[in-house]
CSV table of C-alpha atoms in Angstrom, one decimal:
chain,number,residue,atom,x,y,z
A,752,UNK,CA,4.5,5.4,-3.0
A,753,UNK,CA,3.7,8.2,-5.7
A,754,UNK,CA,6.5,10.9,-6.4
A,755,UNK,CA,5.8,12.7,-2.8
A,756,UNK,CA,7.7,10.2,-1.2
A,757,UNK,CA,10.5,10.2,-3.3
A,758,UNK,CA,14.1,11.5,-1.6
A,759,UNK,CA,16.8,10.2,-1.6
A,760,UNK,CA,17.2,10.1,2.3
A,761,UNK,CA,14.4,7.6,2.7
A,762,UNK,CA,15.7,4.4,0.8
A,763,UNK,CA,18.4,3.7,3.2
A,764,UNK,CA,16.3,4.8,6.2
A,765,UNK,CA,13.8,2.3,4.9
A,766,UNK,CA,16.0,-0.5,4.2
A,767,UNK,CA,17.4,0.3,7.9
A,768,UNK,CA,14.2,-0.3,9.3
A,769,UNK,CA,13.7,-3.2,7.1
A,770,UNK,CA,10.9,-1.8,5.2
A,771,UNK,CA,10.4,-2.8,1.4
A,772,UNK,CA,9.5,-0.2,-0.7
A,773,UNK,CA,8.6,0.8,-4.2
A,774,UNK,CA,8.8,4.7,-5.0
A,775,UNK,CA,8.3,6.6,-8.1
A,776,UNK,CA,10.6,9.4,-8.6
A,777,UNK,CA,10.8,12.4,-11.2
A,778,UNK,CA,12.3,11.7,-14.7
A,779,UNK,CA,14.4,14.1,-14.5
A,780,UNK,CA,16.4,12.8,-11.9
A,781,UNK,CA,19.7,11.9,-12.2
A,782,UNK,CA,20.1,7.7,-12.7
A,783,UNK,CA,23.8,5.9,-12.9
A,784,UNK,CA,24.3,2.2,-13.7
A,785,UNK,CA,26.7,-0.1,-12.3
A,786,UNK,CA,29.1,1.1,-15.4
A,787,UNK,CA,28.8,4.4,-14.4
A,788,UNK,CA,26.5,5.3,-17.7
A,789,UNK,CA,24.9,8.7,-16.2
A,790,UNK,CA,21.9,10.2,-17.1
A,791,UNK,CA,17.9,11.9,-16.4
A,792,UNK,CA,15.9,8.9,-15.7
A,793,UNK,CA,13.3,9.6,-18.6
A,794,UNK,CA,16.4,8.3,-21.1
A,795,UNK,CA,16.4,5.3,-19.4
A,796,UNK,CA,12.6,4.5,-20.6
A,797,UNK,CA,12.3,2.2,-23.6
A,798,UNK,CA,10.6,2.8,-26.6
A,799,UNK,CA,9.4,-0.4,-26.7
A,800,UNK,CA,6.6,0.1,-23.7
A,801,UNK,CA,8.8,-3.1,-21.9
A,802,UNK,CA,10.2,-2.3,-18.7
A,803,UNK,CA,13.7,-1.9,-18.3
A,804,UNK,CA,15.3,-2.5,-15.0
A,805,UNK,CA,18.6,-0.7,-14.6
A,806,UNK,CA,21.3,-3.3,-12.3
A,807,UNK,CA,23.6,-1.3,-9.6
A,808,UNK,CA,22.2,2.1,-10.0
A,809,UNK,CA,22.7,5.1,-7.7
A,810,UNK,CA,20.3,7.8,-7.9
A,811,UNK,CA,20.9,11.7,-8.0
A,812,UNK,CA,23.7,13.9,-8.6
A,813,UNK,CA,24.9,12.7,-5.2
A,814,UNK,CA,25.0,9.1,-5.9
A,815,UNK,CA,22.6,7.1,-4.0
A,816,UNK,CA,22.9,3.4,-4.0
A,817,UNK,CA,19.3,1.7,-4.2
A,818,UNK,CA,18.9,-1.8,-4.8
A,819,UNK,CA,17.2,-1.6,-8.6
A,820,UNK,CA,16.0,0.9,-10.3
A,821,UNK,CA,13.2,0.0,-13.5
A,822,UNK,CA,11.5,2.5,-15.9
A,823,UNK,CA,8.9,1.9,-18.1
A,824,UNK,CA,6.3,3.4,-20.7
A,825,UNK,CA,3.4,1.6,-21.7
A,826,UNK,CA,1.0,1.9,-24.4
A,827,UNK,CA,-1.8,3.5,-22.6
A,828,UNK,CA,-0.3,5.4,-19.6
A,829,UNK,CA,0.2,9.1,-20.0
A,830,UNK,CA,3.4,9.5,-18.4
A,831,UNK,CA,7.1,7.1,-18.0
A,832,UNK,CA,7.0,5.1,-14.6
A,833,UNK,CA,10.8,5.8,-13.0
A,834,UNK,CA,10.6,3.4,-10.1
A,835,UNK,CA,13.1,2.7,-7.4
A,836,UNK,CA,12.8,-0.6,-5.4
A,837,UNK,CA,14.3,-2.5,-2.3
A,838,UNK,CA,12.8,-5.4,-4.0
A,839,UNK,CA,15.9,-6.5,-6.2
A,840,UNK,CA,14.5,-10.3,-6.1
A,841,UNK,CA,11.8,-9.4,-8.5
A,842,UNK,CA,11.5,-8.7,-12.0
A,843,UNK,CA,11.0,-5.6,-13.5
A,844,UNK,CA,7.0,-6.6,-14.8
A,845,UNK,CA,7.0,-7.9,-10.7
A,846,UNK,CA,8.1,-4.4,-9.9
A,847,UNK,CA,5.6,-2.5,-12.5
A,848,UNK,CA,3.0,-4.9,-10.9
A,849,UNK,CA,3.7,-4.1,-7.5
A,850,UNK,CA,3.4,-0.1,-7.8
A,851,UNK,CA,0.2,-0.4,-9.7
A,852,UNK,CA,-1.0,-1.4,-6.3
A,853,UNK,CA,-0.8,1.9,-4.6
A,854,UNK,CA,-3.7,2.7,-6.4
A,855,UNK,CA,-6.4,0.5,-4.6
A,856,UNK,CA,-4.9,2.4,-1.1
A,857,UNK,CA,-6.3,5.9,-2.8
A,858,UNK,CA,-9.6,3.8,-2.4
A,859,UNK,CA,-8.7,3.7,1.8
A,860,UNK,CA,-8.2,8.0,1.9
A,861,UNK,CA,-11.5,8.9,2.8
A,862,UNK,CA,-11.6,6.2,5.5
A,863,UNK,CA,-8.7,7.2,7.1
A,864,UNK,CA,-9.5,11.0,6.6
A,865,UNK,CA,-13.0,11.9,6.5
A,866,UNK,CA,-14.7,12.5,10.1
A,867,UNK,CA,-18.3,10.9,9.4
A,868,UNK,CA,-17.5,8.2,7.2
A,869,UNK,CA,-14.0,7.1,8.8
A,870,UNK,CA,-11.3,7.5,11.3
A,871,UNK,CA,-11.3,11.8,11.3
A,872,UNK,CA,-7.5,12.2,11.0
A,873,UNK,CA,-8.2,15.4,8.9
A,874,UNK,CA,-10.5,17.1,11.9
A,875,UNK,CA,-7.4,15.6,14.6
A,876,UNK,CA,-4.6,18.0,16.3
A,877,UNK,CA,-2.3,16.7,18.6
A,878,UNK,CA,0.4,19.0,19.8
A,879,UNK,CA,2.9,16.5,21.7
A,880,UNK,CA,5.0,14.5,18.3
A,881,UNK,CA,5.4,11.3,21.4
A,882,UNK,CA,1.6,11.2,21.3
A,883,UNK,CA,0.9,11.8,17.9
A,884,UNK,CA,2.8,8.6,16.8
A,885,UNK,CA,1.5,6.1,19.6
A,886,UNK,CA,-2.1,7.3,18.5
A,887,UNK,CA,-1.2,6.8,14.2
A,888,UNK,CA,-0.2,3.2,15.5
A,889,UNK,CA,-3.1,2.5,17.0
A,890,UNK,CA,-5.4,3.5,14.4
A,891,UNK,CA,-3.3,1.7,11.7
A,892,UNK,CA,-3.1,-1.4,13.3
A,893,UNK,CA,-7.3,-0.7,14.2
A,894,UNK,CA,-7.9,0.1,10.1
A,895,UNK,CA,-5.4,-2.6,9.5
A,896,UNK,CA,-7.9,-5.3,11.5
A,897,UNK,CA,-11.5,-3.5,10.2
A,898,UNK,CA,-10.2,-3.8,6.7
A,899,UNK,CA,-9.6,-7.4,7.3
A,900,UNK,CA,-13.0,-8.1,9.1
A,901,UNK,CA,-14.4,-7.0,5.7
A,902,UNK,CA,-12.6,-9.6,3.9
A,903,UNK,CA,-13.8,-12.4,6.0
A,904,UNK,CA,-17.5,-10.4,5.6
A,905,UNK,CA,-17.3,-10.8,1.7
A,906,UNK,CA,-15.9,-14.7,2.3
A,907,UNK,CA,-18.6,-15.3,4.1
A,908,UNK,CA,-21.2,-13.4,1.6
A,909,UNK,CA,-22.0,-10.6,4.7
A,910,UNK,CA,-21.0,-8.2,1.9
A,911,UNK,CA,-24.4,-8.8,-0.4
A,912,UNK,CA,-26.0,-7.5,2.5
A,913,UNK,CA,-25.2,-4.0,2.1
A,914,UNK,CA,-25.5,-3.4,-1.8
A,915,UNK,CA,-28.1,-4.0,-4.5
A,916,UNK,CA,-28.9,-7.8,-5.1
A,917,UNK,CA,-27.8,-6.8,-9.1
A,918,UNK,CA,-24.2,-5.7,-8.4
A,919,UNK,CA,-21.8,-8.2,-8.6
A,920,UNK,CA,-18.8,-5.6,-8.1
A,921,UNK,CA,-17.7,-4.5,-4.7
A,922,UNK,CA,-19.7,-0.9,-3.6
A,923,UNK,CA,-18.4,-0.5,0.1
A,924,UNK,CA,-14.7,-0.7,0.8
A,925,UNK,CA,-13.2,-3.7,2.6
A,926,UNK,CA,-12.7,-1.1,5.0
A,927,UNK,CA,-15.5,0.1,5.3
A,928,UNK,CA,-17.2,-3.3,5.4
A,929,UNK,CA,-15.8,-3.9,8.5
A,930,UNK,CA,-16.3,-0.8,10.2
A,931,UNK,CA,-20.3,-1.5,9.8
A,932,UNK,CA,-20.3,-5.1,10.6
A,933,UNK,CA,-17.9,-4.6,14.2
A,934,UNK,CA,-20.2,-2.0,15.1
A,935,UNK,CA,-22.8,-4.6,14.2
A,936,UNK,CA,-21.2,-7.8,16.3
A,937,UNK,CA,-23.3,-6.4,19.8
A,938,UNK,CA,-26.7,-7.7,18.3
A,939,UNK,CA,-25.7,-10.0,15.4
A,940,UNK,CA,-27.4,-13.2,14.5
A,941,UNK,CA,-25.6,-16.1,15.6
A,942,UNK,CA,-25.7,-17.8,12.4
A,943,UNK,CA,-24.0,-14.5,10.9
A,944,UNK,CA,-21.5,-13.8,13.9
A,945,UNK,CA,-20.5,-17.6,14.1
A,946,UNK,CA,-19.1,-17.4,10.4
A,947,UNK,CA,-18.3,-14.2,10.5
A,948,UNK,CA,-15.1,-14.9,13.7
A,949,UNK,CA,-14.1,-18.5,12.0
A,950,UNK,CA,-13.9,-16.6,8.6
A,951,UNK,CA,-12.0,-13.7,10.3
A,952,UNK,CA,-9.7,-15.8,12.1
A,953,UNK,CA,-8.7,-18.0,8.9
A,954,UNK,CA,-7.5,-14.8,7.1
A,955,UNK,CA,-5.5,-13.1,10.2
A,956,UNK,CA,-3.8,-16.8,10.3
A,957,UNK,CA,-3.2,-16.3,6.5
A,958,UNK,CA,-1.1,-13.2,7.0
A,959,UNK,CA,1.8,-14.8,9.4
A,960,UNK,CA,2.8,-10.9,9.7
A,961,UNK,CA,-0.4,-10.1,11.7
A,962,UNK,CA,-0.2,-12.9,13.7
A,963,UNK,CA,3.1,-11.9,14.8
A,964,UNK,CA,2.1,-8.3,15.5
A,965,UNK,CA,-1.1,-9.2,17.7
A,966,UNK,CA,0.2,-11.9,19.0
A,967,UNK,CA,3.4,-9.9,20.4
A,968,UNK,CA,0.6,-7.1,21.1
């Protein structure tokens, strides 16, 4: 999660809810080690452009204990990455790594948000909190199943059906894939639908998480 999400009242309340997390947080934020060195997180960033993971630390004036804590400057990136991580089994590249991943969910914000091309979370109200949260599961666990029907669309090659012949790259999200192709299944070829479920099935298998989910579901 980018610096939004950063407080120090969410680490433990993710680690209580057995959530793994990596966060960025502000260099300017207070960082100790487990020898009590104190100081703003941005002196904790190598020159070097190697990430340096910091062992024991608590974050913030007040002394938060996180797992690990890495910071790191590279060559081409316009601003220090101060990270804070559950994920002290990993190494501090494994950690860089891991939060250069929340970029490909920027990809997902128009599905989720916009009202014509996606789920229309930005057009919804609901006044009753209760409500609100039973309806934000459902539609995660429905984007989480659509974006994995895309997968098993561009396993099975369903995906060269909706771009240019020349493109090798991906054009439609994952998905976004599978939001066309569900509302497809109805009148779908039996040679494409046949594929299509074994395909869909291998990856939900794949992801023992899932199974657990739907199959508790």
């Amino acid at each position: 999660a980018d610096r939004g999400f950063a407080d120090q009242a969410l680490y433990p309340a993710a680690q209580a809810m057995r959530l793994e997390y990596v966060v960025r947080f502000r260099q300017d934020t207070i960082v100790t080690d487990t020898f009590g060195k104190s100081k703003p997180a941005r002196e904790w960033v190598p020159t070097n452009g190697r990430p340096k993971r910091v062992e024991g630390p608590a974050i913030t004036a007040k002394a938060t204990q996180v797992p690990v804590i890495v910071c790191v400057k590279k060559a081409k990136m316009k601003e220090s990455w101060c990270l804070v991580s559950s994920r002290a089994d990993l190494t501090a590249a494994e950690i860089v790594e891991l939060y250069g991943k929340r970029f490909t969910t920027e990809e997902n914000f128009r599905d989720t948000k916009d009202i014509r091309f996606g789920l229309g979370l930005s057009a919804t109200h609901i006044g009753v909190p209760a409500r609100r949260d039973r309806l934000l599961l459902l539609c995660a666990l429905a984007q989480a199943l659509l974006t994995l029907l895309g997968a098993a669309c561009e396993r099975t090659g369903l995906d060269r059906r909706l771009k240019a012949n020349t493109s090798k790259k991906r054009t439609h999200s994952l998905f976004r894939q599978g939001l066309f192709w569900f509302s497809a299944i109805p009148t779908m070829r039996d040679d494409w639908f046949e594929p299509l479920m074994v395909a869909f099935e291998e990856i939900l298998r794949e992801r023992t998480k899932f199974t657990g989910i739907f199959a508790t579901i």
